[in-house]
PDB file of C-alpha atoms in Angstrom:
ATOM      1  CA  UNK E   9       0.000   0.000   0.000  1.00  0.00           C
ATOM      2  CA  UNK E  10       2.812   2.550   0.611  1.00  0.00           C
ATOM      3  CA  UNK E  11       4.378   1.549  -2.603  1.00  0.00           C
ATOM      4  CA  UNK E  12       1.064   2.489  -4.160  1.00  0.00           C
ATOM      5  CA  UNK E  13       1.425   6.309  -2.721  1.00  0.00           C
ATOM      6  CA  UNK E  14       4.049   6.957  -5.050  1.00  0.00           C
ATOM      7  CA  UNK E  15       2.530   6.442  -8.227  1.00  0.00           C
ATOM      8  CA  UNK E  16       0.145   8.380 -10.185  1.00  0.00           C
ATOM      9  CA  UNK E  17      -4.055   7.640  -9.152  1.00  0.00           C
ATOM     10  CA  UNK E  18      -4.130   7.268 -12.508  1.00  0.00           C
ATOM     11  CA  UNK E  19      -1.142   4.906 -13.034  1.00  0.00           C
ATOM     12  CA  UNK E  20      -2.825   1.058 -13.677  1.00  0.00           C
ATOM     13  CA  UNK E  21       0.621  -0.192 -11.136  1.00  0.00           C
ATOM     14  CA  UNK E  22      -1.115   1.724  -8.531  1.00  0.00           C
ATOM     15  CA  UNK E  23      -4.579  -0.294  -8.834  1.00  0.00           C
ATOM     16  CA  UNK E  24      -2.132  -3.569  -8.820  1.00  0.00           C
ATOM     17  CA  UNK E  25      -0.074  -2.347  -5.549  1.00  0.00           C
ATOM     18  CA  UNK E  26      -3.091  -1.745  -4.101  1.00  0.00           C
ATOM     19  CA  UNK E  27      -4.815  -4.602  -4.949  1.00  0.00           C
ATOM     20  CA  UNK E  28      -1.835  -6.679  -3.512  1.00  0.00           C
ATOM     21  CA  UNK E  29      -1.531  -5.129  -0.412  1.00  0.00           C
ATOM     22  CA  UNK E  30      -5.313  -5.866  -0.168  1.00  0.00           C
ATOM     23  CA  UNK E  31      -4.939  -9.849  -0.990  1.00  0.00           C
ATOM     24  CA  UNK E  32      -1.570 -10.034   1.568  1.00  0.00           C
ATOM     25  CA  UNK E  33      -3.021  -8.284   4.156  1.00  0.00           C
ATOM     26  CA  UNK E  34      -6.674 -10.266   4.283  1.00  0.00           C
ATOM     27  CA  UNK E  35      -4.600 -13.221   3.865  1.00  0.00           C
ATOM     28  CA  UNK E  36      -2.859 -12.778   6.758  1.00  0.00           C
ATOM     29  CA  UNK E  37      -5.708 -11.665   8.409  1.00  0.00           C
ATOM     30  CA  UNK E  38      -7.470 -15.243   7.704  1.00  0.00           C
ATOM     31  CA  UNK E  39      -4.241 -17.274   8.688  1.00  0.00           C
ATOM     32  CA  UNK E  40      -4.421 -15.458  12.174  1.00  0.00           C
ATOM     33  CA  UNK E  41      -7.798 -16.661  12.546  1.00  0.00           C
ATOM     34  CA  UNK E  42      -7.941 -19.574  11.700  1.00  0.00           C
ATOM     35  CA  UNK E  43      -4.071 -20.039  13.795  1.00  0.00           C
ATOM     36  CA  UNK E  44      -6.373 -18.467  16.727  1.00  0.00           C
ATOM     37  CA  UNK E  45      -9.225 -21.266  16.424  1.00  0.00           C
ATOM     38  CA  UNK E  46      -6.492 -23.753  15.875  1.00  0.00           C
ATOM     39  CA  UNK E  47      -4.407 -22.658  19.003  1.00  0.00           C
ATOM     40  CA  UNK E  48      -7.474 -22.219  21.724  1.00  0.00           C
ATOM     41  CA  UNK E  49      -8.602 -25.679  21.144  1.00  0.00           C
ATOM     42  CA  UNK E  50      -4.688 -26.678  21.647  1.00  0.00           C
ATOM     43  CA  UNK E  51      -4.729 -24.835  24.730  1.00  0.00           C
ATOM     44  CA  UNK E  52      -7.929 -26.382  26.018  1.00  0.00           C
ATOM     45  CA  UNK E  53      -6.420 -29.931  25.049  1.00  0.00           C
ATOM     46  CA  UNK E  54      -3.457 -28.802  26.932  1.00  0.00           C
ATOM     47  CA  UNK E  55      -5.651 -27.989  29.707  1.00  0.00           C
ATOM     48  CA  UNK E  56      -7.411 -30.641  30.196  1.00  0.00           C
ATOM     49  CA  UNK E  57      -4.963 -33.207  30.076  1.00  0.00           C
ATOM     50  CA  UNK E  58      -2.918 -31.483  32.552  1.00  0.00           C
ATOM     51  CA  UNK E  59      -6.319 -31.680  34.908  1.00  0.00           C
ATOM     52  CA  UNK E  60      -5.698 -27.615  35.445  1.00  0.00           C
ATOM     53  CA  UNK E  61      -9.770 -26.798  36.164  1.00  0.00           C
ATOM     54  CA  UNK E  62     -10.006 -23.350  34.781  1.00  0.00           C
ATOM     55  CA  UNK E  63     -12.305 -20.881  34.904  1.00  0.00           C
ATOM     56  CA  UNK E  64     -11.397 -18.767  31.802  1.00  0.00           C
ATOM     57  CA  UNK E  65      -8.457 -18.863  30.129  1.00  0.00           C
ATOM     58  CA  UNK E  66      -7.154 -15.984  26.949  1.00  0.00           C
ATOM     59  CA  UNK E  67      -4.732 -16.652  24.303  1.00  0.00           C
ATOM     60  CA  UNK E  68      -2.757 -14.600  22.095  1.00  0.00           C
ATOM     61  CA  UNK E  69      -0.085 -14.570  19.953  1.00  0.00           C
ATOM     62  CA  UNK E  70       2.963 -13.411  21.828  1.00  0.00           C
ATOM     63  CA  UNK E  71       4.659  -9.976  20.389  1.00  0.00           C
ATOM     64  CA  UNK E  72       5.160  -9.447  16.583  1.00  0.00           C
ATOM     65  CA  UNK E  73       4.325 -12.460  14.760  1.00  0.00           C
ATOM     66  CA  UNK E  74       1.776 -15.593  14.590  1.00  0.00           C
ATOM     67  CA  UNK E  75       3.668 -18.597  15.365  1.00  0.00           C
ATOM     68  CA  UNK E  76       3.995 -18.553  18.716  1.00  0.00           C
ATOM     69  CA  UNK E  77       1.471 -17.865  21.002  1.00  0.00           C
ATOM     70  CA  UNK E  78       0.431 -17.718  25.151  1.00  0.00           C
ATOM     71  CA  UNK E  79      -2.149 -18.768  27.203  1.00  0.00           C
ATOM     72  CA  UNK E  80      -3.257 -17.534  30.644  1.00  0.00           C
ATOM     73  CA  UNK E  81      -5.601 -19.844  32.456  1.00  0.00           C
ATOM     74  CA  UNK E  82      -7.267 -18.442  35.836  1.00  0.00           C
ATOM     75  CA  UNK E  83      -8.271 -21.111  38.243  1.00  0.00           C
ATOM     76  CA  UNK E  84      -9.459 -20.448  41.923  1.00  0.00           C
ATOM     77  CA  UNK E  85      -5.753 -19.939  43.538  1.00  0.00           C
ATOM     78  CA  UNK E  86      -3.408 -19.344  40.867  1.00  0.00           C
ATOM     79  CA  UNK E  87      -2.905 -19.025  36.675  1.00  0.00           C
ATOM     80  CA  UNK E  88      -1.394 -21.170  34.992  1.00  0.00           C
ATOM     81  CA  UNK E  89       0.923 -19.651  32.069  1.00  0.00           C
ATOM     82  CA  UNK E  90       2.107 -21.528  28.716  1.00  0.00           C
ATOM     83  CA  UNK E  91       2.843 -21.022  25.417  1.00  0.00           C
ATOM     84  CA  UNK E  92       2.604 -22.993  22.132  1.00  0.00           C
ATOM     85  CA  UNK E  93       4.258 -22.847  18.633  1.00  0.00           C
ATOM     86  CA  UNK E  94       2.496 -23.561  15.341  1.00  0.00           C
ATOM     87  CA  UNK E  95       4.990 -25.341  14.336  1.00  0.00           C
ATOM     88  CA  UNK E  96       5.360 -27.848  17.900  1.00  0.00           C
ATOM     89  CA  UNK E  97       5.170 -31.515  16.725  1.00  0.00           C
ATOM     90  CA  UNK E  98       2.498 -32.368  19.482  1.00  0.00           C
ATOM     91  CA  UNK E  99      -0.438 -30.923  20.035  1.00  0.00           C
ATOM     92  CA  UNK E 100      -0.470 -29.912  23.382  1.00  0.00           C
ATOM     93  CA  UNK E 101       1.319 -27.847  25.227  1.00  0.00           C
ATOM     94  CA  UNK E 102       4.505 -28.996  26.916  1.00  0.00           C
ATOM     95  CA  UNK E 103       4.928 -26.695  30.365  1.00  0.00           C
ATOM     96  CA  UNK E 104       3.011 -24.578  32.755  1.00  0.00           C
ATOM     97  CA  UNK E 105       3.933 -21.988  34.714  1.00  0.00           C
ATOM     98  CA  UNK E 106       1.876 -21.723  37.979  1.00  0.00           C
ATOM     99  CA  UNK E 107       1.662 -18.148  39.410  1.00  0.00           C
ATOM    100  CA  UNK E 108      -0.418 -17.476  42.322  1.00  0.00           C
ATOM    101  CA  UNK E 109      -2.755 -14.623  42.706  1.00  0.00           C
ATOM    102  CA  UNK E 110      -1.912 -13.196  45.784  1.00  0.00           C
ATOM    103  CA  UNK E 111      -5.354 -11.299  45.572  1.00  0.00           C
ATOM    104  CA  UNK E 112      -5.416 -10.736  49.334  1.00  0.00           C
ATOM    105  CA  UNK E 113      -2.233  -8.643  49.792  1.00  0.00           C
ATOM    106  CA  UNK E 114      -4.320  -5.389  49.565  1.00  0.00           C
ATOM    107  CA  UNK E 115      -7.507  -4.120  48.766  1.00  0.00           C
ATOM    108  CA  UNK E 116      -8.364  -4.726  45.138  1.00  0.00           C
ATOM    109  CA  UNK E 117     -11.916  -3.148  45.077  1.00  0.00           C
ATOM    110  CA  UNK E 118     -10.179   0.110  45.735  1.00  0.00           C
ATOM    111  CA  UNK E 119     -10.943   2.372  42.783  1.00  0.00           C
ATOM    112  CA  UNK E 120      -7.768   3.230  41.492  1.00  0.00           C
ATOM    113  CA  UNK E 121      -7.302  -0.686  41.640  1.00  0.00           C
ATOM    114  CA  UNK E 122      -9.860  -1.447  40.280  1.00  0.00           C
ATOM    115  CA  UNK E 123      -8.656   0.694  36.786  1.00  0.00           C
ATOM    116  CA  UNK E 124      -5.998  -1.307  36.627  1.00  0.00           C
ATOM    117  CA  UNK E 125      -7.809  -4.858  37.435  1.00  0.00           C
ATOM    118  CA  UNK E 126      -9.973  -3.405  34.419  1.00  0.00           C
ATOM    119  CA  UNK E 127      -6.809  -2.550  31.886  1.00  0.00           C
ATOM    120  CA  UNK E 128      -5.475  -6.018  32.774  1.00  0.00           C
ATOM    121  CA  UNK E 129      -9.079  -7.640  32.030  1.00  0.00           C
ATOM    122  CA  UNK E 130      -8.646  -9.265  35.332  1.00  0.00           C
ATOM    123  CA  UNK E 131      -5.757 -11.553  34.585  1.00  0.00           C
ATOM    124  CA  UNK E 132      -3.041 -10.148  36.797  1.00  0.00           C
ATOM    125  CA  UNK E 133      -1.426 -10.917  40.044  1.00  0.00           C
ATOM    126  CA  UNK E 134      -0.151  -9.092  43.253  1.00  0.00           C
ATOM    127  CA  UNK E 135       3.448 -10.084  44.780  1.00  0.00           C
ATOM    128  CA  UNK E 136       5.076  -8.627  47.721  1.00  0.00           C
ATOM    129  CA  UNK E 137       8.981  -7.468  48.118  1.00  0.00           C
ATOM    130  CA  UNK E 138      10.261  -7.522  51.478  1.00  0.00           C
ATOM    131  CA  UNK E 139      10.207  -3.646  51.996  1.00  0.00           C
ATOM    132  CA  UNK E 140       6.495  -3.839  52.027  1.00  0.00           C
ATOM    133  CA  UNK E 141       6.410  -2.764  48.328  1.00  0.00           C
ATOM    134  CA  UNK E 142       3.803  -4.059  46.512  1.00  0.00           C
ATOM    135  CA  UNK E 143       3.854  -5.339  42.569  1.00  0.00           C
ATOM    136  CA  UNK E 144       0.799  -5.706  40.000  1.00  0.00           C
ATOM    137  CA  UNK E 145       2.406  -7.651  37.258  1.00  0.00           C
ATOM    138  CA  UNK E 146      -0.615  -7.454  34.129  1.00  0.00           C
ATOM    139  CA  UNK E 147      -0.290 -10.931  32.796  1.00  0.00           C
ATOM    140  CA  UNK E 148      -2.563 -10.806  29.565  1.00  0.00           C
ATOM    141  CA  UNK E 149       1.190 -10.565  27.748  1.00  0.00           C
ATOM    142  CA  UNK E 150       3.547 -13.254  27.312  1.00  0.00           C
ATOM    143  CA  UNK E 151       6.603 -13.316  29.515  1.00  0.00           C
ATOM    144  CA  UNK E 152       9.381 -12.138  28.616  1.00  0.00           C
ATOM    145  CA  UNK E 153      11.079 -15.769  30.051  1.00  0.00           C
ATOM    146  CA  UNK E 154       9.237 -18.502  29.772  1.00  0.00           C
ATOM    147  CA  UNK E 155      10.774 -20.020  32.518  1.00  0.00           C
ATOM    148  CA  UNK E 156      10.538 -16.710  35.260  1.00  0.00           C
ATOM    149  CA  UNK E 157       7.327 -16.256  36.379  1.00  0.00           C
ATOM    150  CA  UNK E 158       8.018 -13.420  37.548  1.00  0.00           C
ATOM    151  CA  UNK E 159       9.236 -11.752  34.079  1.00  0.00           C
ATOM    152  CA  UNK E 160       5.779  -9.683  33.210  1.00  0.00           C
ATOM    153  CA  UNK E 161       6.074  -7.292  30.485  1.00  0.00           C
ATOM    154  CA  UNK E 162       3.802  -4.946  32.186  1.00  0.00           C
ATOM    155  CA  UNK E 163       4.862  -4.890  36.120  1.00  0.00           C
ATOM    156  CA  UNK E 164       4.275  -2.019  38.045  1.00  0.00           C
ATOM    157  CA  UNK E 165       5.370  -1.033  41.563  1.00  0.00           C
ATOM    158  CA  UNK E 166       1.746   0.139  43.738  1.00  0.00           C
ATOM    159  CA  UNK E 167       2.475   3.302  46.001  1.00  0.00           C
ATOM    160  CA  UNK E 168      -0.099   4.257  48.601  1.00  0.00           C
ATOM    161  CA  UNK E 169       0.281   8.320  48.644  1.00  0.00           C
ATOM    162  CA  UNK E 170      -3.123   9.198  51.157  1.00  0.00           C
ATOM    163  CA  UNK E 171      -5.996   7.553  50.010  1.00  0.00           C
ATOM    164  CA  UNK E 172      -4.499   7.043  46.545  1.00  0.00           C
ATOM    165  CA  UNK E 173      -2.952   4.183  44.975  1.00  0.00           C
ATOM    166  CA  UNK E 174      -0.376   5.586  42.338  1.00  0.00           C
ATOM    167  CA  UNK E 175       1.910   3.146  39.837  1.00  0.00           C
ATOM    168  CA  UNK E 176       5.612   3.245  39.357  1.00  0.00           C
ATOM    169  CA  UNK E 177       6.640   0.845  36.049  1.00  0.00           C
ATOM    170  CA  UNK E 178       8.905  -1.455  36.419  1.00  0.00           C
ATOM    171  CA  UNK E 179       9.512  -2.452  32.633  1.00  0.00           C
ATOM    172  CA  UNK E 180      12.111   0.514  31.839  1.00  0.00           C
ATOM    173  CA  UNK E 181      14.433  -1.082  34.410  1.00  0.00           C
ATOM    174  CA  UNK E 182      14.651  -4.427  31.630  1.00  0.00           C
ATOM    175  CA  UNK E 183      14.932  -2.224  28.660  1.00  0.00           C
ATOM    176  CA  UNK E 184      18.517  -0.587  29.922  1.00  0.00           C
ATOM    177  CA  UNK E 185      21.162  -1.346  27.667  1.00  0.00           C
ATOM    178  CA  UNK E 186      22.587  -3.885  29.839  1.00  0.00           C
ATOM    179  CA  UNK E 187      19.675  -5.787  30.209  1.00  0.00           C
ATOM    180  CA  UNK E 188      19.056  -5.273  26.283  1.00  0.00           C
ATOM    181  CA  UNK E 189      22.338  -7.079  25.004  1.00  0.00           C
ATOM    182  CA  UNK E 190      20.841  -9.979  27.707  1.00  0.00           C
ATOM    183  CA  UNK E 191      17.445  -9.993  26.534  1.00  0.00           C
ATOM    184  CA  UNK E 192      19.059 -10.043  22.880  1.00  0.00           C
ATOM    185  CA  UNK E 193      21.105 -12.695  23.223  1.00  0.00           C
ATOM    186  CA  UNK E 194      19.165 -15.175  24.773  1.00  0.00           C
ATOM    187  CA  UNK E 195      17.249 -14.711  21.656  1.00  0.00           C
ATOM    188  CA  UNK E 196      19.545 -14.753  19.113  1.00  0.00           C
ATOM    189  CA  UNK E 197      22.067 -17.359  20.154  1.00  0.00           C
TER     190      UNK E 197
END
């Protein structure tokens, strides 16, 4: 479609540019769907095998591409995390990553809470450092490990200024530069 900008609206290559960014991009549209209708019954195969009793569960495909995607699962204590390639041989998926809720460590019907229990659709959990600080890690993204539970894209530090509760991210401290030659090596090499 951008090739298309730079020729004439009269130019016939325009109407073909056009036309093939059209076909590519609802083709790729209908691969994602049908990947998505592929992948949820995968994940609720995965589910059930593994005898994890859910009570919803959300799958996506992880950042910037269709093959591999996550699953959160919410049960009554904890979620239970994995993720699945299109191209895995079985069709299941292999781990799980238990994280528990920790619902309980404040007050989640507190309004400002309550925005962010909201934002995360309700698929996030509370942890606790030992300086009383407490952390709302949004899981409806994959992890940035899939072996750290505790690696949420979206984490954020809760701060309890009066009767306020006010956020502090924690996700520019893993995009430093040191922490970017990590991240980029574990997935390159």
């Amino acid at each position: 479609m951008i090739v298309a900008m730079f020729f004439n609206r009269k130019n016939p290559t325009r109407r073909k540019w056009t036309k093939a960014g059209l076909y590519m991009s609802s083709a790729y549209l209908f691969f994602t769907i049908g990947n998505k209708l592929y992948v949820d019954s995968v994940f609720k195969t995965s589910f059930t095998e593994a005898n994890i009793n859910y009570q919803r569960f959300s799958a996506q495909p992880t950042l910037l591409n269709n093959a591999l995607w996550y699953a959160v699962a919410e049960t009554d204590i904890n979620y239970q995390v994995t993720f699945y390639s299109i191209f895995d041989k079985k069709n299941t998926s292999p781990t799980f990553i238990s994280i528990p809720k920790n619902h309980t460590l404040l007050n989640v019907d507190h309004p400002d809470i309550k925005t962010l229990r909201w934002f995360s659709n309700e698929f996030y959990t509370l942890s606790s450092l030992n300086n009383n600080q407490v952390i709302y890690k949004d899981l409806r993204y994959p992890l940035l490990d899939q072996k750290d539970s505790t690696s949420s894209l979206f984490s954020f530090e809760l701060i309890k200024e009066d009767k306020r509760w006010n956020t502090k991210s924690l996700s520019e401290e893993r995009f430093k530069d040191s922490n970017m030659k990590k991240l980029s090596k574990e997935l390159f090499y």
